[in-house]
Short mmCIF file of C-alpha atoms in Angstrom, two decimals:
data_model
loop_
_atom_site.label_atom_id
_atom_site.label_comp_id
_atom_site.label_asym_id
_atom_site.label_seq_id
_atom_site.Cartn_x
_atom_site.Cartn_y
_atom_site.Cartn_z
CA MET A 1 0.78 -63.42 9.74
CA ASN A 2 2.64 -66.69 9.76
CA PRO A 3 5.52 -66.39 9.40
CA PRO A 4 5.58 -62.67 10.30
CA PRO A 5 7.19 -60.30 7.80
CA ASP A 6 10.63 -58.83 8.43
CA LEU A 7 9.24 -55.33 7.86
CA VAL A 8 5.97 -53.61 6.94
CA VAL A 9 6.08 -50.31 5.01
CA MET A 10 3.17 -47.88 5.49
CA PRO A 11 2.43 -44.29 4.37
CA ASN A 12 1.39 -43.01 7.81
CA ASP A 13 0.58 -44.14 11.33
CA GLY A 14 -2.16 -41.70 12.30
CA ALA A 15 -5.01 -42.03 9.80
CA TYR A 16 -7.48 -44.89 9.43
CA PRO A 17 -6.81 -47.72 8.71
CA TYR A 18 -3.10 -47.32 9.44
CA ASP A 19 -3.68 -46.42 13.10
CA ARG A 20 -5.37 -49.82 13.51
CA ILE A 21 -2.61 -51.59 11.60
CA THR A 22 0.10 -50.08 13.82
CA ASP A 23 -1.74 -51.38 16.91
CA TYR A 24 -1.85 -54.83 15.33
CA LEU A 25 1.85 -54.75 14.47
CA ASP A 26 2.85 -53.38 17.89
CA ASP A 27 0.95 -56.16 19.65
CA ARG A 28 2.92 -58.73 17.65
CA ALA A 29 6.30 -56.95 17.77
CA ILE A 30 6.41 -56.72 13.97
CA PRO A 31 8.64 -53.81 12.85
CA TYR A 32 7.34 -51.22 10.43
CA LEU A 33 8.66 -48.27 8.47
CA ILE A 34 6.61 -45.09 7.98
CA LEU A 35 7.23 -43.67 4.51
CA GLN A 36 5.96 -40.08 4.54
CA GLU A 37 3.12 -39.72 2.05
CA GLY A 38 2.14 -36.04 2.19
CA ILE A 39 2.52 -32.66 3.82
CA ARG A 40 2.07 -32.50 7.57
CA PHE A 41 -0.65 -30.58 9.38
CA GLU A 42 0.26 -29.31 12.83
CA ARG A 43 -1.93 -30.84 15.54
CA ALA A 44 -1.51 -31.80 19.16
CA ALA A 45 1.51 -34.03 19.77
CA GLY A 46 0.65 -37.70 19.84
CA ASN A 47 -2.40 -37.33 17.59
CA LEU A 48 -0.85 -37.67 14.17
CA ASP A 49 1.98 -39.28 12.22
CA GLY A 50 5.01 -39.82 14.42
CA SER A 51 3.27 -40.97 17.58
CA SER A 52 3.64 -44.71 17.00
CA ASN A 53 6.45 -47.15 17.77
CA ALA A 54 7.75 -47.34 14.22
CA ALA A 55 11.19 -48.82 13.67
CA ALA A 56 11.95 -45.83 11.45
CA TRP A 57 10.47 -42.86 9.62
CA ALA A 58 11.57 -42.03 6.07
CA VAL A 59 10.84 -38.32 5.64
CA TRP A 60 11.08 -35.84 2.79
CA GLY A 61 13.39 -33.20 4.25
CA ASN A 62 14.69 -31.39 7.32
CA SER A 63 11.38 -29.60 7.86
CA SER A 64 9.56 -32.94 8.07
CA ALA A 65 12.23 -34.34 10.40
CA SER A 66 11.59 -31.45 12.80
CA TYR A 67 7.85 -32.08 12.61
CA PHE A 68 8.16 -35.77 13.46
CA ARG A 69 10.44 -34.96 16.40
CA ARG A 70 7.76 -32.60 17.73
CA GLN A 71 5.22 -35.40 17.37
CA GLY A 72 7.30 -37.61 19.63
CA ALA A 73 9.20 -39.77 17.16
CA HIS A 74 12.57 -40.97 18.46
CA PRO A 75 15.19 -38.70 16.82
CA GLY A 76 17.46 -41.65 16.11
CA ARG A 77 14.74 -43.33 14.07
CA ILE A 78 14.09 -40.40 11.73
CA HIS A 79 15.87 -40.67 8.37
CA VAL A 80 15.83 -37.90 5.78
CA THR A 81 15.49 -39.88 2.56
CA GLY A 82 13.49 -37.60 0.29
CA SER A 83 10.42 -38.86 -1.57
CA PRO A 84 10.69 -41.48 -4.35
CA ARG A 85 7.59 -40.04 -5.99
CA PHE A 86 9.50 -36.82 -6.70
CA ASP A 87 12.33 -38.68 -8.45
CA VAL A 88 10.35 -38.96 -11.68
CA LEU A 89 8.95 -35.43 -11.68
CA ALA A 90 11.54 -33.95 -14.04
CA ASN A 91 10.95 -36.68 -16.62
CA GLU A 92 7.16 -36.30 -16.62
CA THR A 93 6.88 -32.53 -17.04
CA GLY A 94 8.65 -32.65 -20.39
CA SER A 95 7.55 -30.41 -23.23
CA THR A 96 6.18 -33.21 -25.43
CA GLU A 97 3.76 -34.61 -22.85
CA ALA A 98 2.83 -31.16 -21.57
CA LYS A 99 2.08 -29.80 -25.04
CA ALA A 100 -0.04 -32.82 -25.92
CA LEU A 101 -2.04 -32.38 -22.73
CA ALA A 102 -2.50 -28.64 -23.32
CA ASP A 103 -3.75 -29.36 -26.83
CA GLU A 104 -6.22 -31.89 -25.44
CA LEU A 105 -7.53 -29.83 -22.53
CA SER A 106 -7.39 -26.25 -23.76
CA ASP A 107 -6.68 -26.27 -27.51
CA GLY A 108 -3.17 -25.12 -26.67
CA LYS A 109 -4.23 -22.08 -24.64
CA PRO A 110 -2.30 -21.21 -21.46
CA ILE A 111 -3.58 -23.19 -18.48
CA LEU A 112 -4.26 -22.04 -14.95
CA ALA A 113 -4.51 -25.20 -12.83
CA LEU A 114 -6.58 -25.60 -9.68
CA LEU A 115 -5.23 -28.70 -7.94
CA SER A 116 -7.99 -29.68 -5.56
CA ASN A 117 -7.89 -32.14 -2.67
CA PRO A 118 -10.44 -33.47 -0.14
CA ILE A 119 -10.22 -30.62 2.36
CA ASP A 120 -13.68 -31.68 3.53
CA ASP A 121 -12.34 -35.09 4.59
CA LEU A 122 -9.54 -33.30 6.44
CA GLY A 123 -12.10 -31.32 8.44
CA PHE A 124 -11.32 -27.83 7.15
CA VAL A 125 -14.69 -27.35 5.43
CA THR A 126 -17.86 -29.28 4.73
CA ARG A 127 -18.42 -30.91 1.35
CA SER A 128 -20.88 -28.22 0.29
CA GLU A 129 -18.47 -25.48 1.41
CA LYS A 130 -15.68 -27.00 -0.66
CA LEU A 131 -17.86 -27.18 -3.76
CA ALA A 132 -18.88 -23.56 -3.18
CA LEU A 133 -15.21 -22.56 -2.96
CA ILE A 134 -14.45 -24.24 -6.28
CA ARG A 135 -17.54 -22.69 -7.88
CA ASP A 136 -16.71 -19.21 -6.59
CA LEU A 137 -13.10 -19.48 -7.71
CA ALA A 138 -14.12 -20.49 -11.24
CA THR A 139 -16.73 -17.74 -11.39
CA ALA A 140 -14.37 -15.05 -10.08
CA SER A 141 -11.68 -16.17 -12.53
CA ALA A 142 -13.96 -15.90 -15.57
CA PRO A 143 -13.23 -12.27 -16.58
CA MET A 144 -9.47 -12.79 -16.27
CA LEU A 145 -9.55 -16.07 -18.19
CA VAL A 146 -11.59 -14.56 -21.02
CA GLU A 147 -9.47 -11.41 -21.21
CA ARG A 148 -6.19 -13.34 -21.33
CA ASP A 149 -7.60 -16.18 -23.45
CA TRP A 150 -6.57 -18.69 -20.80
CA HIS A 151 -8.21 -21.93 -19.71
CA MET A 152 -8.72 -23.17 -16.15
CA VAL A 153 -8.26 -26.87 -15.47
CA ILE A 154 -9.65 -28.11 -12.16
CA LYS A 155 -7.90 -31.37 -11.32
CA LEU A 156 -9.63 -33.41 -8.65
CA HIS A 157 -8.16 -35.80 -6.11
CA GLY A 158 -9.11 -39.46 -6.52
CA ARG A 159 -11.55 -39.24 -3.59
CA GLU A 160 -13.44 -36.25 -5.02
CA SER A 161 -16.58 -36.52 -7.12
CA LEU A 162 -16.24 -35.46 -10.75
CA GLU A 163 -20.02 -35.26 -11.11
CA ALA A 164 -20.54 -33.08 -8.03
CA CYS A 165 -17.73 -30.68 -8.89
CA SER A 166 -18.77 -30.40 -12.54
CA ALA A 167 -22.33 -29.64 -11.45
CA ALA A 168 -21.16 -26.99 -8.98
CA VAL A 169 -18.99 -25.24 -11.54
CA GLY A 170 -21.51 -25.55 -14.37
CA SER A 171 -24.38 -24.17 -12.32
CA ALA A 172 -22.72 -20.80 -11.79
CA ALA A 173 -20.10 -20.40 -14.49
CA ASP A 174 -21.72 -21.00 -17.87
CA GLY A 175 -19.39 -19.94 -20.64
CA VAL A 176 -16.31 -19.89 -18.41
CA PRO A 177 -13.30 -21.55 -20.10
CA VAL A 178 -12.90 -24.26 -17.48
CA SER A 179 -12.54 -28.04 -17.48
CA VAL A 180 -13.01 -30.39 -14.52
CA VAL A 181 -10.91 -33.56 -14.73
CA SER A 182 -10.12 -36.44 -12.41
CA ASP A 183 -7.81 -38.76 -14.34
CA CYS A 184 -5.44 -36.18 -15.79
CA PRO A 185 -1.73 -36.96 -15.13
CA LEU A 186 -0.37 -34.41 -12.67
CA TYR A 187 3.16 -33.85 -13.87
CA PRO A 188 2.38 -33.15 -17.55
CA LEU A 189 -0.38 -30.83 -16.32
CA LEU A 190 2.16 -28.92 -14.24
CA GLY A 191 4.40 -28.71 -17.29
CA ALA A 192 1.53 -27.17 -19.27
CA SER A 193 0.45 -24.68 -16.57
CA ARG A 194 1.36 -21.02 -16.14
CA GLY A 195 0.38 -21.23 -12.49
CA ALA A 196 -1.06 -23.66 -9.95
CA LEU A 197 -3.64 -23.00 -7.24
CA THR A 198 -4.24 -25.34 -4.32
CA PHE A 199 -6.05 -25.48 -0.99
CA ALA A 200 -3.94 -27.72 1.27
CA SER A 201 -2.04 -30.41 -0.57
CA SER A 202 1.42 -31.80 -1.26
CA VAL A 203 0.80 -31.06 -4.95
CA GLY A 204 1.82 -27.52 -4.03
CA LEU A 205 5.30 -28.80 -3.27
CA GLU A 206 5.33 -30.68 -6.56
CA ALA A 207 4.35 -27.49 -8.39
CA LEU A 208 7.27 -25.66 -6.80
CA LEU A 209 9.61 -28.50 -7.74
CA ALA A 210 8.37 -28.24 -11.33
CA GLY A 211 9.09 -24.50 -11.36
CA VAL A 212 5.40 -23.56 -11.55
CA PRO A 213 4.30 -20.45 -9.59
CA LEU A 214 2.12 -21.52 -6.66
CA ALA A 215 -0.79 -19.79 -4.94
CA VAL A 216 -2.89 -21.03 -2.03
CA VAL A 217 -6.60 -20.25 -1.79
CA GLU A 218 -7.67 -18.96 1.62
CA LEU A 219 -10.04 -21.26 3.53
CA PRO A 220 -12.80 -19.77 5.70
CA LYS A 221 -11.80 -19.76 9.40
CA HIS A 222 -8.45 -21.41 8.58
CA GLY A 223 -6.65 -18.90 6.39
CA PHE A 224 -3.81 -20.23 4.26
CA VAL A 225 -3.30 -23.84 5.28
CA HIS A 226 0.21 -25.29 5.64
CA ASP A 227 3.33 -23.13 5.33
CA TYR A 228 3.48 -22.36 1.61
CA VAL A 229 2.32 -18.76 2.05
CA SER A 230 3.89 -18.04 5.44
CA SER A 231 7.28 -19.17 4.09
CA GLY A 232 7.00 -16.76 1.16
CA ALA A 233 7.17 -19.60 -1.39
CA ALA A 234 3.56 -19.10 -2.53
CA ALA A 235 1.12 -16.24 -2.92
CA GLY A 236 -2.15 -16.13 -1.01
CA ILE A 237 -5.43 -15.74 -2.92
CA ARG A 238 -8.49 -14.28 -1.18
CA LEU A 239 -11.84 -14.70 -2.90
CA ASN A 240 -13.27 -11.59 -1.23
CA ARG A 241 -10.87 -9.38 -3.20
CA ALA A 242 -10.44 -8.62 -6.91
CA LEU A 243 -9.03 -11.83 -8.33
CA ASP A 244 -7.51 -10.46 -11.52
CA GLN A 245 -5.21 -8.09 -9.65
CA GLN A 246 -4.15 -10.80 -7.21
CA ILE A 247 -3.37 -13.28 -9.99
CA ALA A 248 -1.49 -10.69 -12.05
CA SER A 249 0.70 -9.79 -9.05
CA TRP A 250 1.25 -13.46 -8.24
CA LEU A 251 2.26 -14.53 -11.74
CA GLU A 252 4.54 -11.52 -12.18
CA GLY A 253 6.75 -13.01 -9.49
CA SER A 254 9.64 -11.38 -7.69
CA GLU A 255 13.24 -11.99 -6.74
CA SER A 256 12.26 -12.36 -3.08
CA ARG A 257 9.71 -15.08 -3.91
CA GLU A 258 12.24 -16.90 -6.09
CA LYS A 259 14.67 -16.96 -3.17
CA ALA A 260 11.92 -18.08 -0.80
CA VAL A 261 11.06 -20.98 -3.12
CA GLY A 262 14.71 -22.04 -3.15
CA ARG A 263 14.90 -21.99 0.65
CA TYR A 264 11.61 -23.87 0.91
CA LEU A 265 12.73 -26.64 -1.41
CA ASP A 266 16.06 -26.94 0.42
CA GLU A 267 14.19 -27.51 3.69
CA ASN A 268 11.47 -29.79 2.34
CA VAL A 269 13.02 -31.92 -0.41
CA ALA A 270 16.18 -33.98 0.08
CA HIS A 271 18.04 -36.34 -2.25
CA ALA A 272 16.09 -35.24 -5.33
CA GLY A 273 16.41 -37.85 -8.05
CA VAL A 274 17.87 -40.57 -5.81
CA SER A 275 15.29 -40.81 -3.02
CA ALA A 276 14.25 -44.32 -4.03
CA VAL A 277 17.83 -45.47 -3.48
CA GLN A 278 17.86 -43.82 -0.05
CA VAL A 279 14.64 -45.60 0.96
CA ALA A 280 15.86 -48.94 -0.40
CA ASP A 281 19.08 -48.59 1.61
CA LEU A 282 17.05 -47.86 4.75
CA VAL A 283 14.88 -50.94 4.18
CA GLN A 284 18.06 -52.98 3.77
CA GLN A 285 19.42 -51.62 7.06
CA LEU A 286 16.20 -52.44 8.89
CA THR A 287 15.82 -55.96 7.53
CA HIS A 288 19.51 -56.90 7.52
CA PRO A 289 21.19 -55.02 10.38
CA PRO A 290 24.97 -55.50 10.82
CA HIS A 291 24.62 -57.97 13.71
CA LYS A 292 22.45 -60.22 11.52
CA ARG A 293 24.73 -60.01 8.49
CA SER A 294 27.77 -61.00 10.54
CA ARG A 295 26.29 -64.30 11.67
#
């Protein structure tokens, strides 16, 4: 890089290729900002985001700030900015877009969304185990979906195979009211959904922000990943138990869960609606510190 940039902004410093990029930048004394991209998974200190020599970390909320401190990030370099991607959430879950999407995907029927993510890439399960989980969930949901006249929409992450997932679901769930999609916009889908299921993804946080009841599907040998269930903000779904009863109890909700969701959002989402401004101000501070501006 000639001349070198004043600042490099990256989504993390622990996953490939960003771990290699941080080494390159460190060797050349080029400053960089880590802009938190997703939920954090607890691992040994020094092995994940927060272990590098970043000039600063822009994190979503107080919970993330605590996590990065545990990972070894310098406390004075951690800035709670919120997430710019959440700033637009309220505008994109509007009734017009949500209704149009529901009409397209389910002929206007109530939607139960399964928001998948590459848990196989994250090492929780193998690819075949993940496909089996999705297949079993669709199959177990069939009686409830038919009885309630609901439709399940399985939204895939960009790294997941539409063909493989469609084949897995279709092979065991003929006649089940389910659609598998990959390019469906997330926020209108949340606006059209009565509930959202996930495995281990930041879309769970977005569902809570959108006011959509959240449930986490138990993973073999790992239980309920992340802290959605342990915090009380989400229900836990076990595929080895009657699904209809679990879903009915989950969607009925409770005052205690509503309070837990409020506490969870307070800890995990800061500066809602103005996070982009917070990040821009931080970039300005890093590229034009006071001692430079005074010259």
